[in-house]
Amino acid sequence: MVIDLKRCVGCYSCVVTCKEEHFLPPGIFWNRVLVSEKGKYPLVTKHILPVRCNQCQEAKCVNVCPTGATQQREDGIVWVDPYKCMGCRYCLVVCPYQSRAYYSDESEYFPGKGLTPVEEIGKQLYPHIKGAVEKCNFCMERIDTGLQNGLKPGLDREATPACVLSCPATAIYFGDLDDTGSEVSILIKEKKGTQLHPEYNTDPSIYYLDY
Amino acid sequence: MKEDKWLRTICTGCYAHCAVRVHRVDGIVVKVEGDPDSVKGAQGGVCAKASYMIQMLYHPDRFKYPMRRTNSNKGMGTDPQWKRISWEEALEDITARMKKLKDANEPWRMVTIGGVGALPLTDPLLVQTGWRRLFGSISGGAGHSVHCGQASHLGAGMNHCAWSITPDFQYCNYIIHFGANKGVGSGHSAAMLMKLAADARARGAKVVAFDPMCHFAGGKAIEWIPLIPGTDAAIALAMANVIVNDLKMYDSDYLKMKTNAPYVVKADGCYVRDSHGEPMLWDIAERKAKAWNDPTLKDVALEGSFEVDGVKCQTVFSIVKDHLKQYDPEEAERVSTVSARTVKRIATEFAENARIGSTIEIKGMKFPYRPVACIMFRGGQGHTNGFHNYQSVDFLNQLVGAADVPGGALGWPARSLGYPGTGTTTFEPVASKDGFLFSTAWMPMHGTWPHPEPEEPRDPALYDIFTAAPPMSTMPLKSDASETWKKFGFPEEPFELLFTFWSNAAMTAGNFEVWEKRFKNVFTVCSAAVPTETTEWFGDIVLPDMVSLEIDNFVPGESYVFSYPIGMLDWEYHPMLKVVEPQYERRFIADTCLELWDRLGIRKDYMRVVANWLSRTKCPQPWSPDEKLSWSEMTDRVLQARFGKDHDLEWFKEHGFVRWEKKPEEAYWRWFVNARASVYHEWLIDQGKKVKDICQPRGYELDWQQYVPLISYFPAASHQAKSPEYDMFAFGYRDILHNASTTQEIPWLFEVSEMNPYTFNVVMNTKTAQEKGIRDMDSIYIENEVGQKIKVTIHTIEGIHPRCIAMAHGSAHWLKGHPAEGKSGLLNALFMVEDKYFCPISQAIETAVRVKVYKEES
């Protein structure tokens, strides 16, 4: 994934669309937008940084998971099998990007007023397991279904992560980093994409442009 | 799953009305996405506000049945003790009250208010056409003070035949924002412009933001330039001075042909007119004055002094040039705190980037190419000098010919040669009085030009005095309105009935204290989806309303000059389309209005007036006035009338929208229309005189000095503080996550707002805070000059002018148990709403408030 910070306006569409896509419970975020500022008055600029699980190729979370719930697929996506997760949260501590969430208690979006129909149906469409850790999985279900239908992730909407599609500023790009001819590989090369905190030595799969 | 469907409609997270597709599974709406097949939006993306639609639809607090207040006490904190009533009881009661006013010939005792979020859906056809024109009630606006761009709508209407203007991001290279957020989150065509603006930044367009806060526009600008709120005109006019008098880089051809710069003016400031009353210009070749529309006119003089029939005169441009000399950049620096060097540099960059004389070819047609734009919107014009502030900024576009040409400042397209299949949706600017632009496609009950003659006010709205102002009266908001009404022979508190639709007027219209005093004893009917401050504290009858996913409505398609795709993006007509069936006894406000008009005997008139309005854009008669249609049936008829029998509502449910190719001469119409924009407002001389003649004998005084033809800088009301202790300017901004106030009741948007360091915090400059002994996250009071105060948590930042304090609009609800209760600060609580805090021409309210800040005593 490539995120072009020059294009991003910090609208949080990626955050909210992820909540819709995965029926995330209140307080659980698979991605965030970090807003801060750089410089001293009057030479100030706003710094907007969308973050999510970096899908590190040297993923510390995978190494520390005692049950094998956090695992890495062949295509590089790191995901959590909630049925194997015992909720020890070692991965939460070890993730240098703080990109994991622990789902502890069932709660309602309108507290005390019951679940809305969309929350109810979400329990069937995308169940969340109490006591498990969760995080961004690059919408792997979309990718897998898309690939099965002969679609190409990053090019075809049905095979592309929801946050990529929802960005009104077209700031997020998705594709195969192993393919040197892919749009993401070319963007990283031409626009000198950088990983977030490369010093953590985790080899993130998300690159930022104009960081 | 039994059902898994995607359906098309429009987003109502704000009034941009971006195209969306809605995912419905087993009858439940689970997702809203931008429509990838449409250009009315971000072409697949959509901003976070779209999620509003889902959680509003399933909001557990939604009203289900009509209700009546049983607690006779009203006001903040009282429980209305709602009792369910039947629709018939509700409608009978409301009709009886309305009939009484109508029979007494006092319909103006009723105020009708549509919410900001719903504005383009309800205001033109329900509030303005039905209630104001046919019934005679006064129309107000919720979110009026903090949201409405009174002066910018007036200015953009006059100069661009559009409701607002934006940079032509597709071709623009140098963009200046003055209190505007185009392309960075809010307002007209929000997501569409986010994409276009991102493309522009990516290809290297320079963005400069004059803004007191480095947030949306400033945060994405190459250069953020902080200024004192309301001093925009001092800067813009100094830039104009540099461009005209120092650099001499202006577009003479444009000024001669497309503005009134060459009109000749007498010593009294009025045009020299021919025997038919037409303003005259000086024909150089024939050395004589001719009317602006004389077909024999060749090259005209832009500058010079002449004599016409023995009367000495000068061109407008000569006078303007002289007038500008007083605006030197040093003076701008003193007023605004922006350095003179910066003003000169930005002026030079703007003029150089305008590439005056250059052309560009688009689809085989040659156009002037002016890739610069200077844009003001809500922020900059929300001052007592709103009219002149706005005009001074647009004047820069006019000077270099960057108006409605490729790369320049564009209005939402004002020229359509029609849908090819049927020829409907045809409209274009034409020349009206004195040769100025007039748009055939416009909101009902309001025009771009000429402004109606001021007359003795017929009702307490005083529309008849403020005839240039957009048609929502600000009088009900004013704390000193009673004195004014007394002067004009109206009752001190004229109102007996208040009807609000989808709005939280008590919280957002003006200042709550004033509102409470004025409306506490007024019978209030609220058509609303969810409880708001207005329904709970004031509502006597609540009518359960639908939300957009439950409604078929053609009005968002009729979005001339407001939200059609901008620039070279194709035309698209998008109605609002029902995605789920409404539940319980909920009814769309438009159907409620139709029923009330039926009972009041004006439904037939209404059908006739709406059909006539549609015919202004070449829509064939969709119905006979006798037909009793529902709003959904009206929608079906309009769609068929516009796009042919095969394009009925069912067709739209399947396809969502109609799209057709935009021609470059539609997108960039300026040189295809023989009409002009104003760089000199001669009309204000006459207007001022007439308004004065009406007002002064009554002892009603306005800031008369602003009624001058030359665009000038006037200090805003907030620039004069009673005492130096009120050293700060408090102002508000529209947050990217919110539209008006209801978006703050949406848990998804609420929890994301909490993630943002600005949205739910009130911000001030770190150094200023230190000087005042305030630390980050301290609890402080902000107090205005009349002792009204709010308690807020302060967040100290670098990116704000040291003399400013800012907060997001629509925050700090006080309805118990609602997500946004007590979050951030309510700027409205500090608004000074006396007459002298309103622009005397546009009625824009001063939205910067002089305040002092101090820490809560421990």
mmCIF file of C-alpha atoms in Angstrom, chain A residues 3 7 23 44 76 78-79 90 94 98 110 124 139-140 142 153-154 165 170 179 189 191 205:
data_model
loop_
_atom_site.group_PDB
_atom_site.id
_atom_site.type_symbol
_atom_site.label_atom_id
_atom_site.label_comp_id
_atom_site.label_asym_id
_atom_site.label_seq_id
_atom_site.Cartn_x
_atom_site.Cartn_y
_atom_site.Cartn_z
ATOM 1 C CA ILE A 3 -0.292 6.608 0.961
ATOM 2 C CA ARG A 7 -3.092 14.251 -1.493
ATOM 3 C CA PHE A 23 -18.827 -3.697 11.477
ATOM 4 C CA VAL A 44 3.630 25.995 10.577
ATOM 5 C CA GLY A 76 2.528 -11.148 3.078
ATOM 6 C CA VAL A 78 -0.563 -10.562 8.559
ATOM 7 C CA TRP A 79 -3.885 -11.540 10.103
ATOM 8 C CA TYR A 90 1.529 -9.678 23.874
ATOM 9 C CA VAL A 94 5.171 -5.596 20.841
ATOM 10 C CA GLN A 98 0.283 0.526 18.069
ATOM 11 C CA PHE A 110 -26.086 4.136 21.320
ATOM 12 C CA GLN A 124 -23.691 -12.289 11.287
ATOM 13 C CA CYS A 139 -9.465 -6.464 3.660
ATOM 14 C CA MET A 140 -8.127 -9.918 2.819
ATOM 15 C CA ARG A 142 -12.146 -8.745 -0.488
ATOM 16 C CA PRO A 153 -6.382 -6.085 -6.243
ATOM 17 C CA GLY A 154 -5.705 -2.376 -6.545
ATOM 18 C CA LEU A 165 -11.834 2.967 -2.460
ATOM 19 C CA THR A 170 -7.304 9.286 -4.111
ATOM 20 C CA ASP A 179 5.679 -6.837 -8.933
ATOM 21 C CA LYS A 189 10.429 4.210 -6.854
ATOM 22 C CA LYS A 191 8.342 9.428 -5.696
ATOM 23 C CA SER A 205 4.374 -2.972 3.496
#
